[in-house]
CSV table of C-alpha atoms in Angstrom, one decimal:
chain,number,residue,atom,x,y,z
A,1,UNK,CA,-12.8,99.8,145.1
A,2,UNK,CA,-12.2,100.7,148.9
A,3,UNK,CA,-9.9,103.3,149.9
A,4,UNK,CA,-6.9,102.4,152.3
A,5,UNK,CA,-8.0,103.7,156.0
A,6,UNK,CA,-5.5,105.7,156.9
A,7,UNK,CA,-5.1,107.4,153.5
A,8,UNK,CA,-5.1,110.9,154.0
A,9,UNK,CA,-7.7,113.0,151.7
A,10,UNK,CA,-7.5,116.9,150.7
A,11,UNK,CA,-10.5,118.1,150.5
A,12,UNK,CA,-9.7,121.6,149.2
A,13,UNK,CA,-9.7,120.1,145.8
A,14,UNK,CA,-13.9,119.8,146.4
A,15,UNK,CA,-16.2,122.7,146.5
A,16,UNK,CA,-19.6,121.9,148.6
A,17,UNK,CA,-22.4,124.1,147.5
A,18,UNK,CA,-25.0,121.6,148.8
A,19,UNK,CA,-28.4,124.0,150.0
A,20,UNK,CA,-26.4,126.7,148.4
A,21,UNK,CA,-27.2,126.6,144.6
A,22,UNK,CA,-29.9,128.2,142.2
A,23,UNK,CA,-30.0,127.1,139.1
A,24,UNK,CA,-32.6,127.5,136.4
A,25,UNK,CA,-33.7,124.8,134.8
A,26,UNK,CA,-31.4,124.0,131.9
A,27,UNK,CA,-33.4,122.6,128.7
A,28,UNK,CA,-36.7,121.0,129.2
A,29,UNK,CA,-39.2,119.1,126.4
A,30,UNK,CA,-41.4,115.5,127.3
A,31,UNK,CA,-40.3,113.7,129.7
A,32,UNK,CA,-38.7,116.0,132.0
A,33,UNK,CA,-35.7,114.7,133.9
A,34,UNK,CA,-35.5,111.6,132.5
A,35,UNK,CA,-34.9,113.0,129.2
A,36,UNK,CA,-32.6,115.6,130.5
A,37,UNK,CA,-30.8,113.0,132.1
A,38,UNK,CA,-30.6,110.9,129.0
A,39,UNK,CA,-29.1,114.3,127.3
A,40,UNK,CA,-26.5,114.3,129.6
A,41,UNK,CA,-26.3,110.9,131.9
A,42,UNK,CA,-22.0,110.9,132.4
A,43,UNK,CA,-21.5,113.6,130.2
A,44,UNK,CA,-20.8,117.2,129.6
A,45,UNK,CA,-24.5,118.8,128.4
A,46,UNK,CA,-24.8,119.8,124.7
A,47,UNK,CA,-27.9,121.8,126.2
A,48,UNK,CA,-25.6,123.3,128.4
A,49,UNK,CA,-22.4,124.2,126.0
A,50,UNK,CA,-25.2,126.7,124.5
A,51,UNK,CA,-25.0,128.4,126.9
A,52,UNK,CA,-21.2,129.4,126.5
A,53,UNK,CA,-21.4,132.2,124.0
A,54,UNK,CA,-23.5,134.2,126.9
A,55,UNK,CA,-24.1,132.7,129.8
A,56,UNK,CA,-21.8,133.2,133.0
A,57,UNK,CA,-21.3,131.4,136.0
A,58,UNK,CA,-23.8,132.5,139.3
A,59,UNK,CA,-22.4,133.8,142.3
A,60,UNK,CA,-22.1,130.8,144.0
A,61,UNK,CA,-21.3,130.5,148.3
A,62,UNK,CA,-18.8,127.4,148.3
A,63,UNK,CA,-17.0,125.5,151.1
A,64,UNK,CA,-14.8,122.2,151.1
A,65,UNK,CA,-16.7,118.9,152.0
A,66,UNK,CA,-16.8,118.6,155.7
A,67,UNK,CA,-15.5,116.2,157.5
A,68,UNK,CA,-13.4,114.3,154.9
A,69,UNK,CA,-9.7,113.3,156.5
A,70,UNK,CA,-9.3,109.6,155.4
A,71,UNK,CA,-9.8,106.6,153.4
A,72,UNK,CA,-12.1,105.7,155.9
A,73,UNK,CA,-14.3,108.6,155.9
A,74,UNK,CA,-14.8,107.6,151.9
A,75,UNK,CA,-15.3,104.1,152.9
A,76,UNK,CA,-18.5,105.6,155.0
A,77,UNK,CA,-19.6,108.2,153.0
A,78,UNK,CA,-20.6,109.2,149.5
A,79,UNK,CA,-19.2,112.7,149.1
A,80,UNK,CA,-16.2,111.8,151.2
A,81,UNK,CA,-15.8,109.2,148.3
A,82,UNK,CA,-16.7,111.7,145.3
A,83,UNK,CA,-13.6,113.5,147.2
A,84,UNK,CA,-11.1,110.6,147.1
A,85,UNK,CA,-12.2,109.6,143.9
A,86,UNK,CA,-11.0,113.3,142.9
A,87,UNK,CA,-7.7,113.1,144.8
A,88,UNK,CA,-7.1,109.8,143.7
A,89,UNK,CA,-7.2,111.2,139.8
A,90,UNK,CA,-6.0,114.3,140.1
A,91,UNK,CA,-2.3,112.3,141.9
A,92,UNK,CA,-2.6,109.6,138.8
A,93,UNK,CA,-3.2,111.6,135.3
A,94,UNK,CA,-0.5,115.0,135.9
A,95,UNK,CA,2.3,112.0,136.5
A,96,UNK,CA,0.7,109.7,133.6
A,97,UNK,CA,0.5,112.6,131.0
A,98,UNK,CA,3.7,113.8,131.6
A,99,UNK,CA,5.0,110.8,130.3
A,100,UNK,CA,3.7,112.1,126.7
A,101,UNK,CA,5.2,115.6,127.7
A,102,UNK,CA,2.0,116.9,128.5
A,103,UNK,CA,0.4,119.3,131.7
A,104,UNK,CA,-2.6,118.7,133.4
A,105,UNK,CA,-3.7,121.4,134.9
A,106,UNK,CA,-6.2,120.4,137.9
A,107,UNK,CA,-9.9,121.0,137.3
A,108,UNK,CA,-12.0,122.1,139.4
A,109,UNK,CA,-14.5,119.4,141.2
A,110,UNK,CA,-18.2,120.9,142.9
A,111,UNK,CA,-20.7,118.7,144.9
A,112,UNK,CA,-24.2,120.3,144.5
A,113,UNK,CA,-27.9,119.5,145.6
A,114,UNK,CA,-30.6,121.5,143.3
A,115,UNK,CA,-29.0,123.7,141.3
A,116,UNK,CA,-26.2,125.5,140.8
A,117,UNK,CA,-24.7,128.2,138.6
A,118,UNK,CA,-21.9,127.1,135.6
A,119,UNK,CA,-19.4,128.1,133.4
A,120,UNK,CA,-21.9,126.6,130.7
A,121,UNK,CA,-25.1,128.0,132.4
A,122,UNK,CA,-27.0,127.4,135.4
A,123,UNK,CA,-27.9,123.7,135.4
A,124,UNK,CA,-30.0,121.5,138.1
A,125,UNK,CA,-29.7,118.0,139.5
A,126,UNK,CA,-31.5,116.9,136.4
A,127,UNK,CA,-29.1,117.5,134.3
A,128,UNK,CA,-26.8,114.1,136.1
A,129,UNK,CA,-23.2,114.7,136.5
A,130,UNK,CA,-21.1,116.5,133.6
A,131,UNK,CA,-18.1,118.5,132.9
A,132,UNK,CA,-18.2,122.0,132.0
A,133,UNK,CA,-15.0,122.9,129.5
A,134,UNK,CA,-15.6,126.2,130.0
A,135,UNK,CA,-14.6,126.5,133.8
A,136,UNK,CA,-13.0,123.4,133.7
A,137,UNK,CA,-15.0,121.9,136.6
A,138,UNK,CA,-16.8,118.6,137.0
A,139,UNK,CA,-19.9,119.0,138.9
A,140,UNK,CA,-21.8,116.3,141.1
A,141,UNK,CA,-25.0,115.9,142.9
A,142,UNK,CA,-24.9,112.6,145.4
A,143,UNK,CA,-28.3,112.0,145.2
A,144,UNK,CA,-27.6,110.9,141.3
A,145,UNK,CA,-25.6,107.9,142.3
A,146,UNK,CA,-29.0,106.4,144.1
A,147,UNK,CA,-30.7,106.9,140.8
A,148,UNK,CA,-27.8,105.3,139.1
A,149,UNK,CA,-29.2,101.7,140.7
A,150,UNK,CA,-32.8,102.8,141.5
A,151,UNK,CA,-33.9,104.2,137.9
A,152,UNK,CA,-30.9,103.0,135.8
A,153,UNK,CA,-31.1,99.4,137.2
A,154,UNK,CA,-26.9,99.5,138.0
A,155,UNK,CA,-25.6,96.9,140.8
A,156,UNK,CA,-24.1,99.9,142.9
A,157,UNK,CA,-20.7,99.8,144.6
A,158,UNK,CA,-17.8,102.0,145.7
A,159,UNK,CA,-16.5,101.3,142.2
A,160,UNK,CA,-19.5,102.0,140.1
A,161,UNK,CA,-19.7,105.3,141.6
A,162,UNK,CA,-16.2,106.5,141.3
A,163,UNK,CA,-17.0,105.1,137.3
A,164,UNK,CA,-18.8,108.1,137.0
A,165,UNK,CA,-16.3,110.5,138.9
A,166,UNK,CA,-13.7,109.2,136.6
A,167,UNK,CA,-15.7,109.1,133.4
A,168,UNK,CA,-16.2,113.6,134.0
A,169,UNK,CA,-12.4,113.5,134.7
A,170,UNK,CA,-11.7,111.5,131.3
A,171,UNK,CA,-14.0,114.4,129.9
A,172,UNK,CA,-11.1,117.0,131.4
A,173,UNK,CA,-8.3,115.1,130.0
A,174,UNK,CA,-10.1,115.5,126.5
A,175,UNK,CA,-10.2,119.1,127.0
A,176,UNK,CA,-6.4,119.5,128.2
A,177,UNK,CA,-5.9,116.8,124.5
A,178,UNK,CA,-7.9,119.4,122.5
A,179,UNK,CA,-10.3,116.8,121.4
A,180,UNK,CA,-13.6,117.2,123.4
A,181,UNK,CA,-14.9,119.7,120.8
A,182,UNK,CA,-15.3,116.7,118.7
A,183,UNK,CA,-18.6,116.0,120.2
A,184,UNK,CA,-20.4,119.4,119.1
A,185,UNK,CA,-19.0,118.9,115.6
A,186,UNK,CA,-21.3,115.4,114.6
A,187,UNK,CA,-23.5,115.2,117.8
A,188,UNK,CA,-26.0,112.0,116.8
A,189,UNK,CA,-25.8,108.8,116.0
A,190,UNK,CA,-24.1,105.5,116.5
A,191,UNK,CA,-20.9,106.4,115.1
A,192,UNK,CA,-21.5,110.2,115.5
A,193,UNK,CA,-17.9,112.1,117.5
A,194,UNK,CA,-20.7,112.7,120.6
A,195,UNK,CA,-20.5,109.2,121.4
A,196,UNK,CA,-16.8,108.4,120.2
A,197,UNK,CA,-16.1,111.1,122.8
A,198,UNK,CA,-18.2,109.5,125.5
A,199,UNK,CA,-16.7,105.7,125.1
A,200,UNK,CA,-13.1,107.6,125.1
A,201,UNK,CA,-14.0,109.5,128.7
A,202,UNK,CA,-15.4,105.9,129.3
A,203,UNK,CA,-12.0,104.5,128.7
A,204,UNK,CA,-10.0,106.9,130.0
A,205,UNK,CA,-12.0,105.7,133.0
A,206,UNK,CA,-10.9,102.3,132.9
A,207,UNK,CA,-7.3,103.5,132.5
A,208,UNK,CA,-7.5,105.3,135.7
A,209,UNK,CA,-8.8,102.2,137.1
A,210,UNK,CA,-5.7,100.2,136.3
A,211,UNK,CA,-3.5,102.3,138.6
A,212,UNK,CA,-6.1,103.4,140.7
A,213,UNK,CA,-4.5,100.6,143.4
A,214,UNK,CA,-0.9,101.9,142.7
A,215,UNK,CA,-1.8,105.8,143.0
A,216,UNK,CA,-0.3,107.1,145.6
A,217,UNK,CA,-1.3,109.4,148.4
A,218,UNK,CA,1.2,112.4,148.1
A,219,UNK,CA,1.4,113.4,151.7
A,220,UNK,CA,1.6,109.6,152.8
A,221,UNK,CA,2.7,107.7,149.9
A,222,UNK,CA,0.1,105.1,150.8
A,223,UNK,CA,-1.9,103.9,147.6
A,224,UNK,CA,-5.4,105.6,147.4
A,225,UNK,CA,-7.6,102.4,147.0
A,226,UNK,CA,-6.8,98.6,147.9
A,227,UNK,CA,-6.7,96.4,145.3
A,228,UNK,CA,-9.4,95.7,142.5
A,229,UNK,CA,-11.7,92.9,143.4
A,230,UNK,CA,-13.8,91.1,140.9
A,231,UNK,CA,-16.7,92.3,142.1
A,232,UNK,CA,-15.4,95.8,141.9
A,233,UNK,CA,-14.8,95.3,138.0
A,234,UNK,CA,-18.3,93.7,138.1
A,235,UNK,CA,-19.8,97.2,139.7
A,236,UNK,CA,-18.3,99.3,137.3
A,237,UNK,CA,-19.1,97.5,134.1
A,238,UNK,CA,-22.8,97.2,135.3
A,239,UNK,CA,-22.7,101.0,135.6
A,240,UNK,CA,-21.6,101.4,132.1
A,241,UNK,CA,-24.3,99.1,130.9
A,242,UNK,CA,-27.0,100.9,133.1
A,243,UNK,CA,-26.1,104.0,131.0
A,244,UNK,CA,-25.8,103.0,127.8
A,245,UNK,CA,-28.0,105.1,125.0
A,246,UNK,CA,-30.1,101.9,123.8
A,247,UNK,CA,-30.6,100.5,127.5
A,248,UNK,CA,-32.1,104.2,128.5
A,249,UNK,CA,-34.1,104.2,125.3
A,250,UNK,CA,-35.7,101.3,125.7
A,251,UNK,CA,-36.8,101.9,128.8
A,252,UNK,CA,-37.8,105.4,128.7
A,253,UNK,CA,-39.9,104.8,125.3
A,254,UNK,CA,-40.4,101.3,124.7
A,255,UNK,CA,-37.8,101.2,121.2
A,256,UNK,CA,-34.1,101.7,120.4
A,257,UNK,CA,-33.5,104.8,118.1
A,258,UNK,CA,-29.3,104.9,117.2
A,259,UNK,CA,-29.7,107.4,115.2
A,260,UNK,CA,-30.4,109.0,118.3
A,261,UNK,CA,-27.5,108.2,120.6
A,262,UNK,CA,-25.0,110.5,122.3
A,263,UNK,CA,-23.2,108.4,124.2
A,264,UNK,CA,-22.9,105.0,123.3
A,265,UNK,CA,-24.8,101.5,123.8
A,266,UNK,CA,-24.6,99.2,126.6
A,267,UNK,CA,-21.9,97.2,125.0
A,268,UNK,CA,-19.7,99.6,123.7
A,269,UNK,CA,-19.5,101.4,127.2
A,270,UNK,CA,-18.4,98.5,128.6
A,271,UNK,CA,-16.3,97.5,125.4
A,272,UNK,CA,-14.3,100.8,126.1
A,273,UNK,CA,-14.3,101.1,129.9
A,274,UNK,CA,-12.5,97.5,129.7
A,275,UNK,CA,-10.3,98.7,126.4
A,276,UNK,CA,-9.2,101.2,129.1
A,277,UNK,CA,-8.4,98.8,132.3
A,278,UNK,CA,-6.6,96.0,130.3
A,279,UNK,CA,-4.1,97.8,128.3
A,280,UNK,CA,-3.3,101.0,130.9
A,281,UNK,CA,-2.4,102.6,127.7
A,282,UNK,CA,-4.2,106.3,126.0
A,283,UNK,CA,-3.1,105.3,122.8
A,284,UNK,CA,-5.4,102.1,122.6
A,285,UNK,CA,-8.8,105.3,123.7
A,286,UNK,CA,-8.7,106.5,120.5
A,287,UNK,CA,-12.3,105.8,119.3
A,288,UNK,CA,-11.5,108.1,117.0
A,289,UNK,CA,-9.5,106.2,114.6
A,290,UNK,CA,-11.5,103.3,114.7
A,291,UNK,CA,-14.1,102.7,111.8
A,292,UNK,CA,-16.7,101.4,114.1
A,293,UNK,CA,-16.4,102.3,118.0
């Protein structure tokens, strides 16, 4: 989805640590970042929720994304758009929660190249994008949206990328619900609460989608992002196919293993991102209740 021109975005809500960040390498095993990025590919880490009972978060140098005023700007840039993405959710879910008398408080949002230090650990570009409940703050590295159509064989598109900035938000909400835990508790498998958390942060994605062209711009009151196109839809529904466990399997090892999935197949990622879109409701996300997500 394009954002409205003359849209005005804060970037205050985004810390840039670009060429600022260590980070140690977070897990490791065959395969290297592939696998890594398998673990956590539009996800919080399980490698890095270990790290909760003792590791902190790295002093980390941080700054606002430069040079981001307007629609425009995330029109023309990537991190621009990570940051209207951000602006855009954190306007739509504090007015849609309240609705069911509940506060969203605002996480916190960090662009990174490298590594960089966590409220779960220090964690590298490997690792993909992924929330951290411990700090509340979704972290992105830009150059993972490239790999996203390079390695992961997604059609790209404004709307495929801001997917996965909404996906990492969904993952907030779940915190602020009390229900991301749920993924630690049964962590494998087809069924398993890791990936009935995932296609929930996938729907809650899709939701946000729905009233993505109606959110408003605080300052202005101008929507956020023009209408949804049908290529739009089309962008974001290749992305959650591109990252579905048995699509990422198959090509990494030759063979699907669901006994070994943590976030979900093809099909049910795009099952539950369009669950989300069409009915604009929370209460049709819970892939929880469900006997087969």
């Amino acid at each position: 989805m394009s954002f409205n021109d003359n849209v005005q975005l804060d970037p205050s809500q985004v810390q840039d640590r670009r060429g600022m960040g260590r980070g140690a390498k977070v897990g490791g095993g065959i395969g290297g970042g592939l696998i890594l990025l398998i673990a956590a590919l539009l996800g919080f880490n399980p490698q890095l929720l270990e790290g909760l009972a003792g590791a902190g978060q790295e002093p980390q140098s941080q700054g606002t994304a430069p040079a981001c005023a307007t629609g425009a700007d995330a029109d023309a840039r990537l991190d621009c758009r990570i940051t209207g993405t951000v602006n855009s959710l954190n306007a739509f879910w504090p007015a849609y929660l309240r609705d069911y008398n509940v506060q969203y408080p605002q996480p916190e949002t960090v662009i990174f190249s490298g590594g960089t230090g966590t409220g779960c650990g220090a964690a590298t570009s490997e690792v993909g994008p992924f929330y951290c409940p411990a700090d509340t703050t979704a972290y992105f590295d830009p150059g993972f949206f490239q790999e996203l159509v390079d390695r992961f064989g997604s059609s790209g598109g404004p709307l495929a990328q801001e997917y996965v900035v909404a996906h990492e938000f969904g993952h907030h909400v779940q915190n602020v619900l009390g229900t991301i835990d749920r993924a630690q508790q049964d962590p494998q498998g087809p069924e398993s609460g890791a990936v009935r958390t995932e296609l929930q942060a996938d729907c809650y994605a899709g939701l946000w989608v729905r009233y993505a062209s109606t959110t408003a711009d605080p300052s202005t009151g101008q929507p956020f992002l023009e209408p949804l196109t049908q290529q739009d839809l089309n962008d974001a529904l290749s992305a959650a196919s591109a990252v579905g466990d048995d699509r990422i399997q198959k090509a990494a090892t030759g063979r699907v293993s669901p006994e070994a999935w943590t976030h979900g197949s093809s099909a049910q990622r795009q099952k539950w991102f369009s669950q989300g879109y069409k009915t604009g409701d929370i209460n049709q996300c819970d892939t929880f209740a469900v006997a087969t997500p």
